[in-house]
PDB file of C-alpha atoms in Angstrom:
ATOM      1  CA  UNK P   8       0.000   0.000   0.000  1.00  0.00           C
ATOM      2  CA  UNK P   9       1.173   3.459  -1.089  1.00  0.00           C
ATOM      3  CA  UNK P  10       2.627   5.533   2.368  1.00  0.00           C
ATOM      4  CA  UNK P  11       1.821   8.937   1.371  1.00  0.00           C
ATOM      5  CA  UNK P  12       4.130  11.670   2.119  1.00  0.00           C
ATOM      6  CA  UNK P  13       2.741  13.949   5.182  1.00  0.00           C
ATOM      7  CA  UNK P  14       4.646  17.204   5.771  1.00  0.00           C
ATOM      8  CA  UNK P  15       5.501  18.855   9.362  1.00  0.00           C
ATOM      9  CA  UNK P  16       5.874  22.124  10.036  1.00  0.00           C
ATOM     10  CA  UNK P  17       9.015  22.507  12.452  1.00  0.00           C
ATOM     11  CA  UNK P  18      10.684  25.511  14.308  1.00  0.00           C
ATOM     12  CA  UNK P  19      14.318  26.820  15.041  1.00  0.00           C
ATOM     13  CA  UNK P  20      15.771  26.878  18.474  1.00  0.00           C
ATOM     14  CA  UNK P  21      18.905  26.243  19.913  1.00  0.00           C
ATOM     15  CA  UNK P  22      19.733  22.898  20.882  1.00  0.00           C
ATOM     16  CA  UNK P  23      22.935  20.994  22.425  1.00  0.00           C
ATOM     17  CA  UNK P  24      24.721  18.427  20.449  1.00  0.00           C
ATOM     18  CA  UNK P  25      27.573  17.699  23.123  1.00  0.00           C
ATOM     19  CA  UNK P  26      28.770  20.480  24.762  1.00  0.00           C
ATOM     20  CA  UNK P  27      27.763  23.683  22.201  1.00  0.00           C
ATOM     21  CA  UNK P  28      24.660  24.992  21.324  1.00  0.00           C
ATOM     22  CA  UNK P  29      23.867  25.392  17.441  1.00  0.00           C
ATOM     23  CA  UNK P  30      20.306  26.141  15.832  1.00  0.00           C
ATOM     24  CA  UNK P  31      18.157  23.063  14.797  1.00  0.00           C
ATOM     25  CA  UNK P  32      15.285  22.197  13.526  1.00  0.00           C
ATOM     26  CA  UNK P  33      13.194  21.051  16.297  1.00  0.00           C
ATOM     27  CA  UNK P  34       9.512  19.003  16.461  1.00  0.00           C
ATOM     28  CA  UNK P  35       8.474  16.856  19.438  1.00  0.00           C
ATOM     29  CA  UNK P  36       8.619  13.332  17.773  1.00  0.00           C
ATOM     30  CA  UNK P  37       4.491  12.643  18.975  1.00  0.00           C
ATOM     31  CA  UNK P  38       4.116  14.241  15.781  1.00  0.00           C
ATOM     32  CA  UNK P  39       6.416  12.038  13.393  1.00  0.00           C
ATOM     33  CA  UNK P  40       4.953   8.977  15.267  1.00  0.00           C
ATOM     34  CA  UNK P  41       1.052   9.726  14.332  1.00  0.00           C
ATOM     35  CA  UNK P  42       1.746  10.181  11.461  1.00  0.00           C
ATOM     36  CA  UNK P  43       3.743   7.045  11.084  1.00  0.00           C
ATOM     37  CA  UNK P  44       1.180   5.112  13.251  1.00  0.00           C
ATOM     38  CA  UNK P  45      -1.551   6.198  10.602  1.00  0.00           C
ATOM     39  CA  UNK P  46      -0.048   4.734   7.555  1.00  0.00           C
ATOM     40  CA  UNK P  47       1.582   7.889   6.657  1.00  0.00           C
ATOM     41  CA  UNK P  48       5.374   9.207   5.809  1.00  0.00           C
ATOM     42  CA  UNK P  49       6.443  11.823   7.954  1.00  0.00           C
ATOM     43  CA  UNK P  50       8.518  14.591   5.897  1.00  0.00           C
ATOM     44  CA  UNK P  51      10.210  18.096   8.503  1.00  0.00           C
ATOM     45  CA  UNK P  52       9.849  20.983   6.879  1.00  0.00           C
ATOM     46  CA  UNK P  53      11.963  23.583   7.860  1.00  0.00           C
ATOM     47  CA  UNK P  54      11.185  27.441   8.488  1.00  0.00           C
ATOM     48  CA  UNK P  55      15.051  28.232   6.439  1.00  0.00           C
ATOM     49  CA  UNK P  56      14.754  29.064   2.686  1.00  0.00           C
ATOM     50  CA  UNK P  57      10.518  28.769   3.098  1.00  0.00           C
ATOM     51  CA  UNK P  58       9.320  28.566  -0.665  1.00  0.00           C
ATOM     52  CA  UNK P  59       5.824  27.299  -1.832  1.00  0.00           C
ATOM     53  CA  UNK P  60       8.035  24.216  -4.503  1.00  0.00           C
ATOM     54  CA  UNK P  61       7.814  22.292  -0.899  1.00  0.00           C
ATOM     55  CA  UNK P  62       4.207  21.092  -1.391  1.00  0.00           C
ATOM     56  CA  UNK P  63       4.718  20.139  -4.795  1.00  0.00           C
ATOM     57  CA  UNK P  64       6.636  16.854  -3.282  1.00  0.00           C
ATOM     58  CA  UNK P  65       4.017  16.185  -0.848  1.00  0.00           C
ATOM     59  CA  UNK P  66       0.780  14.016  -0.369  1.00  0.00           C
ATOM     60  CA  UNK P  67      -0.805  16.288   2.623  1.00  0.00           C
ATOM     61  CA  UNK P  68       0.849  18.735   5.262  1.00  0.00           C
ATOM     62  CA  UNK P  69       0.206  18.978   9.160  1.00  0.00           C
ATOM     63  CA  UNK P  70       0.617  22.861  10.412  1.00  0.00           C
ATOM     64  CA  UNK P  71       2.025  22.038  13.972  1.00  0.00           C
ATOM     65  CA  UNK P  72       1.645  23.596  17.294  1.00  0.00           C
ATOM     66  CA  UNK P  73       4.065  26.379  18.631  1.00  0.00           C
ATOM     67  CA  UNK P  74       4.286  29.860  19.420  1.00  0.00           C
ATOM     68  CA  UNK P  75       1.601  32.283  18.912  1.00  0.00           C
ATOM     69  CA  UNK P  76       0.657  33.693  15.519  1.00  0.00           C
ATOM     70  CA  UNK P  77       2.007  37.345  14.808  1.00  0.00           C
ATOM     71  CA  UNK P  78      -1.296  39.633  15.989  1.00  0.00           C
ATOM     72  CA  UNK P  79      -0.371  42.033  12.803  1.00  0.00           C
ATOM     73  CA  UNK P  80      -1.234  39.441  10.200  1.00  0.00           C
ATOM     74  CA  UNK P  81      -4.719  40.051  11.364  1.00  0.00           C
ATOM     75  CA  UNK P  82      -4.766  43.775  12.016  1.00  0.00           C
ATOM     76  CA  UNK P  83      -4.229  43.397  15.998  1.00  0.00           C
ATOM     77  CA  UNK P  84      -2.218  45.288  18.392  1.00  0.00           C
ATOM     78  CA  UNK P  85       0.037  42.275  20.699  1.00  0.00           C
ATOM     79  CA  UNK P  86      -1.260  41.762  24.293  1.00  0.00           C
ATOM     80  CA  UNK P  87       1.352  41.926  26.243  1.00  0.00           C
ATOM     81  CA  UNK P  88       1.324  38.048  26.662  1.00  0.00           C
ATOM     82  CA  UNK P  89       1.893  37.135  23.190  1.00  0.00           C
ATOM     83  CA  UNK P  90       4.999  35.313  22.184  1.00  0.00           C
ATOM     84  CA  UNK P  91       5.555  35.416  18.280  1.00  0.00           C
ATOM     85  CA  UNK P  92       8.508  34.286  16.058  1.00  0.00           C
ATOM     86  CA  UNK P  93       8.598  36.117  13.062  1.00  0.00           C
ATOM     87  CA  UNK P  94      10.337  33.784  11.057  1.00  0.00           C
ATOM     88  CA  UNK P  95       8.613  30.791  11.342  1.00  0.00           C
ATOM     89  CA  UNK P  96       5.060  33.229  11.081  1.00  0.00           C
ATOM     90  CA  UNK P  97       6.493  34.395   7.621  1.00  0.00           C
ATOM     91  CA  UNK P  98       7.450  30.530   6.320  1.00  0.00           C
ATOM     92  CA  UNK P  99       4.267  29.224   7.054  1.00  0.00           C
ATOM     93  CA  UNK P 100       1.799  31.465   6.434  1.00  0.00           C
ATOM     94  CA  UNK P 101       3.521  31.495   3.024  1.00  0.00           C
ATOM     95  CA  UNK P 102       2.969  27.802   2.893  1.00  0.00           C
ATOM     96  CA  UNK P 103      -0.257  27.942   4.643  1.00  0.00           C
ATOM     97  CA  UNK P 104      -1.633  30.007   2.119  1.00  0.00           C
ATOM     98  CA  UNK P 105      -0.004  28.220  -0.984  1.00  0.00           C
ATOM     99  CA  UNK P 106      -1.656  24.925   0.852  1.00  0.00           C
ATOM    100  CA  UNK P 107      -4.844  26.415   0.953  1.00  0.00           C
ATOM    101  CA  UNK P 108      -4.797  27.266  -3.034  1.00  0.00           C
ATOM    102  CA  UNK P 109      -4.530  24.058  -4.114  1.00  0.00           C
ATOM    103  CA  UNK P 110      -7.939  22.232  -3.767  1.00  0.00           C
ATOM    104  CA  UNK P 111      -5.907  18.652  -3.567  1.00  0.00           C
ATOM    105  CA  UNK P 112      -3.678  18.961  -1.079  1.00  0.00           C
ATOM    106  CA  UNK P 113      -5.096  17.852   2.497  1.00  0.00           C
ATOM    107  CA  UNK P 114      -4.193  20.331   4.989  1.00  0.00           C
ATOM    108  CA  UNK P 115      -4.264  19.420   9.119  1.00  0.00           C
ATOM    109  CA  UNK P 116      -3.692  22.514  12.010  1.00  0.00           C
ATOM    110  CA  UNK P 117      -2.713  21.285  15.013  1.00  0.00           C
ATOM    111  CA  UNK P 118      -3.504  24.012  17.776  1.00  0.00           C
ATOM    112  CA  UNK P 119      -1.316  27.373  16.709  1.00  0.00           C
ATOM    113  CA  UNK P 120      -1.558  24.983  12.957  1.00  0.00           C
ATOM    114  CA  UNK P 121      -5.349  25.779  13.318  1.00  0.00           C
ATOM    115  CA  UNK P 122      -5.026  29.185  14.195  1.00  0.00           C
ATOM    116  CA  UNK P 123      -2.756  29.985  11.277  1.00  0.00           C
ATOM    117  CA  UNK P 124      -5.147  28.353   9.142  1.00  0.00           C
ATOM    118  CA  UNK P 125      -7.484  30.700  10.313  1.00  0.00           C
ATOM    119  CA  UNK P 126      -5.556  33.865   9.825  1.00  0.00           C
ATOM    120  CA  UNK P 127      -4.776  32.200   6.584  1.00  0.00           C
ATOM    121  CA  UNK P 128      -8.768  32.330   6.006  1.00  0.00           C
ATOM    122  CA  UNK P 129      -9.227  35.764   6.671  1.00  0.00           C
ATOM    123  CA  UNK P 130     -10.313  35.170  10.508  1.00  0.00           C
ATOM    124  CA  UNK P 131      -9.054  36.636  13.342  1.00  0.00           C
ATOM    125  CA  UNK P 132      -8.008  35.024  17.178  1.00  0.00           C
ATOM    126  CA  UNK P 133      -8.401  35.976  20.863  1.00  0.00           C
ATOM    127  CA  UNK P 134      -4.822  36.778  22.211  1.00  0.00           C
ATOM    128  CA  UNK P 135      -5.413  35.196  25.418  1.00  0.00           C
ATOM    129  CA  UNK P 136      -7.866  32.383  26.573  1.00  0.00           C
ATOM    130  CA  UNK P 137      -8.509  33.417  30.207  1.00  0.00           C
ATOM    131  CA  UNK P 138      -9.509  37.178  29.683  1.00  0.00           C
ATOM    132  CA  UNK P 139     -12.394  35.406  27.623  1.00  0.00           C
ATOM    133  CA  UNK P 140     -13.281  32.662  29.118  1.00  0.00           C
ATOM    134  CA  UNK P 141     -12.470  33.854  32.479  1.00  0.00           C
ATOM    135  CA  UNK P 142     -10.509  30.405  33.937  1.00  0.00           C
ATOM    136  CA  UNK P 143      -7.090  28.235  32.967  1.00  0.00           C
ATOM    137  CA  UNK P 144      -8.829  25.035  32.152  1.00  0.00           C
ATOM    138  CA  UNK P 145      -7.465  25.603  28.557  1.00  0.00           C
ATOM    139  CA  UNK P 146      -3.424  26.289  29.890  1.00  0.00           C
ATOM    140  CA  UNK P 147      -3.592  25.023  33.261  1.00  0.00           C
ATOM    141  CA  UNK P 148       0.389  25.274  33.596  1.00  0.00           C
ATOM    142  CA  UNK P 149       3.184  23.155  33.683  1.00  0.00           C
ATOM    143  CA  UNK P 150       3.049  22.187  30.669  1.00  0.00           C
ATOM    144  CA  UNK P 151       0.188  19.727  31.384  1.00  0.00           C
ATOM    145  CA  UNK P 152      -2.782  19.574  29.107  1.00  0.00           C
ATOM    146  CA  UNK P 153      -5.903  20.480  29.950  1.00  0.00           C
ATOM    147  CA  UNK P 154      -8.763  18.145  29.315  1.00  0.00           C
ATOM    148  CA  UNK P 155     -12.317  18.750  28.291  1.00  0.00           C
ATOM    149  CA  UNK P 156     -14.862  17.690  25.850  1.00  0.00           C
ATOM    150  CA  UNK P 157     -15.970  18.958  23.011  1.00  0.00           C
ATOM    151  CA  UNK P 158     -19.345  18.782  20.817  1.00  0.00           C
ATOM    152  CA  UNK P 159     -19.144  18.546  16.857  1.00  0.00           C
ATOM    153  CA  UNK P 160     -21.419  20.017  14.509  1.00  0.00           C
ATOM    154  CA  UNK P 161     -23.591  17.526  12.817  1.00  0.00           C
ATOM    155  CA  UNK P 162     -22.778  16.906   9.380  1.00  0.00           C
ATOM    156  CA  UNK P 163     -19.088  18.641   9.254  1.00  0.00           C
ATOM    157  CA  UNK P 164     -16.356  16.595   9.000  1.00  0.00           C
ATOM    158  CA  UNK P 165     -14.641  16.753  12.378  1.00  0.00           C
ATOM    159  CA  UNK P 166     -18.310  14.986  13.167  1.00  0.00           C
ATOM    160  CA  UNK P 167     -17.712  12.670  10.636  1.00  0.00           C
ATOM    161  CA  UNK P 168     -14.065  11.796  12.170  1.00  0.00           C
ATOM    162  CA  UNK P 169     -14.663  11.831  15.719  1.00  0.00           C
ATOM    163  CA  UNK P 170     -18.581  11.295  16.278  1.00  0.00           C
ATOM    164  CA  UNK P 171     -21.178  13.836  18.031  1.00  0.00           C
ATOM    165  CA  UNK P 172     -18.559  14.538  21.037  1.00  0.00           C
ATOM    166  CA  UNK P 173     -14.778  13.711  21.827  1.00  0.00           C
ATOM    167  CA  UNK P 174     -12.721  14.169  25.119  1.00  0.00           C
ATOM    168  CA  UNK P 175      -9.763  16.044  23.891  1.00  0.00           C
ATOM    169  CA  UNK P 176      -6.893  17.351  25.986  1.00  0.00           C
ATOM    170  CA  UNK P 177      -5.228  21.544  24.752  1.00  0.00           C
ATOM    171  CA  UNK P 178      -2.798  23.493  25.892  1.00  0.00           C
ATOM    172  CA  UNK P 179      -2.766  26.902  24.683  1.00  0.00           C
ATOM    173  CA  UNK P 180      -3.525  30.511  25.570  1.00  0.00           C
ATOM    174  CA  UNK P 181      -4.684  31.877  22.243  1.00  0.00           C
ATOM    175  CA  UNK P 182      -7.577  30.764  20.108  1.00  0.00           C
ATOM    176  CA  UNK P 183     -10.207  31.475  17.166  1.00  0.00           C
ATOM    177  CA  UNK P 184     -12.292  34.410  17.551  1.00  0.00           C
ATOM    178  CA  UNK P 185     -13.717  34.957  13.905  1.00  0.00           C
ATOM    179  CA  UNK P 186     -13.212  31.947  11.394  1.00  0.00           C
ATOM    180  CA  UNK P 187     -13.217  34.030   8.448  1.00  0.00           C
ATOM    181  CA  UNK P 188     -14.260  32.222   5.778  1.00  0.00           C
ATOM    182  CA  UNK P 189     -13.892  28.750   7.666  1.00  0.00           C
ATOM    183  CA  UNK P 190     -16.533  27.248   9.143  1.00  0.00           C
ATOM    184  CA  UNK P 191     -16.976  26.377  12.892  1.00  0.00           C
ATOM    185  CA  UNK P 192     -17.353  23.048  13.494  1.00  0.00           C
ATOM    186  CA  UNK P 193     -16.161  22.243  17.280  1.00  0.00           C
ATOM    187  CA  UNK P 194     -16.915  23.808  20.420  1.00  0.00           C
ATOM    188  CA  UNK P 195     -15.745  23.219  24.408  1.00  0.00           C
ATOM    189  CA  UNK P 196     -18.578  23.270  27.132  1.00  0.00           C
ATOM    190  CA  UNK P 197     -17.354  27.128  27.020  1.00  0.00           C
ATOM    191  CA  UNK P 198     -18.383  28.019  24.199  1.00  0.00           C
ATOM    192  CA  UNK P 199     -14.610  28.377  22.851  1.00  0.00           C
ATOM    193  CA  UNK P 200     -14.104  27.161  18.815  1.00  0.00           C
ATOM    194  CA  UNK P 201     -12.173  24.135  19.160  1.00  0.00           C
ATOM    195  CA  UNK P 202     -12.405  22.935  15.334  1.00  0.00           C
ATOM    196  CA  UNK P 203     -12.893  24.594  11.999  1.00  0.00           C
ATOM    197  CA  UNK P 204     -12.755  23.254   8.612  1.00  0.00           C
ATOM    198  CA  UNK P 205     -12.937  24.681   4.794  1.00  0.00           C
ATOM    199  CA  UNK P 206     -16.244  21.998   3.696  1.00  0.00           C
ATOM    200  CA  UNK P 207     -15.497  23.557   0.090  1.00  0.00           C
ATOM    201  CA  UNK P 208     -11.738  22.078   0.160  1.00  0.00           C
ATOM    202  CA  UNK P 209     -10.993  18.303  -0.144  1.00  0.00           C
ATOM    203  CA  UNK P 210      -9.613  17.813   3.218  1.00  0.00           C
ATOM    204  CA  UNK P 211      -9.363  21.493   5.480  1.00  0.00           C
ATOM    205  CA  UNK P 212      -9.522  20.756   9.136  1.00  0.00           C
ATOM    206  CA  UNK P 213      -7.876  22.932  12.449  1.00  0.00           C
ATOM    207  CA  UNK P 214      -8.370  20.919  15.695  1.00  0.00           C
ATOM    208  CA  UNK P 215      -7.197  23.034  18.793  1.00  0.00           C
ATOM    209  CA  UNK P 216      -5.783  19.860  20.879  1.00  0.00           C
ATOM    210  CA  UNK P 217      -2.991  18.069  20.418  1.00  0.00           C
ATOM    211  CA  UNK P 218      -3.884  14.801  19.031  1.00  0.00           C
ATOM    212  CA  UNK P 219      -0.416  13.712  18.727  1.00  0.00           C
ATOM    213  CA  UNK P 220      -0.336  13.544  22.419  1.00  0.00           C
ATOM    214  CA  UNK P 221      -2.912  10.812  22.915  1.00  0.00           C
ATOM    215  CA  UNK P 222      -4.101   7.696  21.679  1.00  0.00           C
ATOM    216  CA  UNK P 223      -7.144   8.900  19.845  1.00  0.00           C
ATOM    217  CA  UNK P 224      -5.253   9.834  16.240  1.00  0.00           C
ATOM    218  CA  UNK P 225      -8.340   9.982  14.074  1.00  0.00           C
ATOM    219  CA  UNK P 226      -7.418  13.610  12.608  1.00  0.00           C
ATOM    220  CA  UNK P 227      -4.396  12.290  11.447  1.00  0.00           C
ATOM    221  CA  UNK P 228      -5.930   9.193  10.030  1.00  0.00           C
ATOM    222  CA  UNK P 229      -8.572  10.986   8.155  1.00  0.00           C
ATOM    223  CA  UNK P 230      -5.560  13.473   6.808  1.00  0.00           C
ATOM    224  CA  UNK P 231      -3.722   9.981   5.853  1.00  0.00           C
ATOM    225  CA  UNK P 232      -6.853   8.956   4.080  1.00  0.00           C
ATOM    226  CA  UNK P 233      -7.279  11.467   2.278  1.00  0.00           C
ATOM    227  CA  UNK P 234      -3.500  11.877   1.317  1.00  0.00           C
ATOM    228  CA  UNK P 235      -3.149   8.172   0.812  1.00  0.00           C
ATOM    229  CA  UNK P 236      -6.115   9.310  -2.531  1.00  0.00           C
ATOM    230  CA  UNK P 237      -3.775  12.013  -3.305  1.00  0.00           C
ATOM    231  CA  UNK P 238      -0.412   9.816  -3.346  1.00  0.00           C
ATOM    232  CA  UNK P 239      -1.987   6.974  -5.604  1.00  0.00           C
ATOM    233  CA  UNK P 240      -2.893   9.217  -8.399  1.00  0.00           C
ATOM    234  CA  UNK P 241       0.330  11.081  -7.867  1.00  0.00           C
ATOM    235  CA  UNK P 242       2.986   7.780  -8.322  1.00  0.00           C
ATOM    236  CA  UNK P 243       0.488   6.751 -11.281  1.00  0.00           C
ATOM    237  CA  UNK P 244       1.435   9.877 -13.132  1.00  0.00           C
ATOM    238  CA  UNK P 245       5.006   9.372 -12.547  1.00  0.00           C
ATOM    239  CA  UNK P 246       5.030   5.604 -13.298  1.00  0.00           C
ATOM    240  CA  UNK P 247       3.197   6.473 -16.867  1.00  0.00           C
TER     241      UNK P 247
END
């Protein structure tokens, strides 16, 4: 069976290889393994020499989690908690939006992945959780996720993945305010978007967890899926 090739966004930091430090790429390896324990090919894409010819070598691309998306690339002032990096904002919103204009390609957001796909889609984000939802149950510190359910919206395709509701776990202190032209399609008990998806596109989807983190990879099997479509057609064009 055809393993299609699934992108990952990754991010620069400084890292120790013996006893310097030297910039690396860096992506916590729950990622590579869901997408490996899905049927799929895990390919790093780094945020260095970012150009659009990536995709062309790829059966579907998962926008990871990470820092928060630059407030300016939806017309917002930064609250004073927001942590951007520049570079990696510029990279993959320039792949983000080359992803999102090519019907074919399946596209995944993972947490900040689904909030750049929103920016991407003309929406906009809430710079901080708490001041909206008024608790930490989203961020609850220490880097521990915070777990909750959430309710799908019949018919969509995150309903279609994961059923009517899901227990999910998150970790993040920013999220989706406006969609833009997404669509809404997941929800915690507080009301806060916790999905969104393009139902125009072949495969769009944004889930605000961190499925890589649990057992229950569904959004990266349905991503697989619909790469593994996407892959077959692509190695029979080459082969002819």
């Amino acid at each position: 069976m055809t393993r299609p090739l699934i992108g990952l966004t990754t991010y620069a930091q400084d890292t120790r290889f013996g006893t310097v430090d030297v910039p690396a790429a860096v992506l916590p390896l729950t990622y590579v393994r869901a997408v490996h324990a899905t049927g799929g090919r895990a390919v790093l894409i780094t945020t260095d020499d970012p150009g659009e010819d990536v995709l062309a070598g790829l059966d579907g691309i998962v926008f990871t989690g990470g820092s928060d998306v630059g407030p300016a690339y939806y017309g917002a002032e930064p609250h004073p908690l927001t942590v951007s990096v520049p570079e990696r904002d510029e990279a993959e919103m320039l792949l983000m939006r080359a992803a999102l204009a090519n019907p074919h390609l399946p596209v995944l957001g993972v947490c900040r992945g689904m909030q750049l796909l929103t920016v991407a889609s003309g929406g906009r984000l809430h710079q901080h959780v708490p001041d909206v939802v008024g608790h930490t149950g989203h961020m609850p510190g220490d880097d521990e996720d915070g777990y909750h359910g959430v309710r799908l919206a019949p018919g969509s395709r995150a309903h279609a993945i994961l059923g009517p509701e899901a227990p999910v776990n998150s970790y993040h202190h920013q999220a989706v305010q406006d969609p833009g032209r997404l669509v809404a399609s997941g929800w915690a008990d507080d009301g806060l978007i916790e999905a969104v998806e393009d139902p125009d596109a072949g495969f769009v989807l944004g889930v605000q967890w961190h499925p890589e983190r649990t057992d229950d990879l569904r959004p990266f099997a349905a991503l697989v899926e619909a790469a593994r479509g996407r892959a077959v057609v692509t190695r029979a064009r080459m082969a002819a």
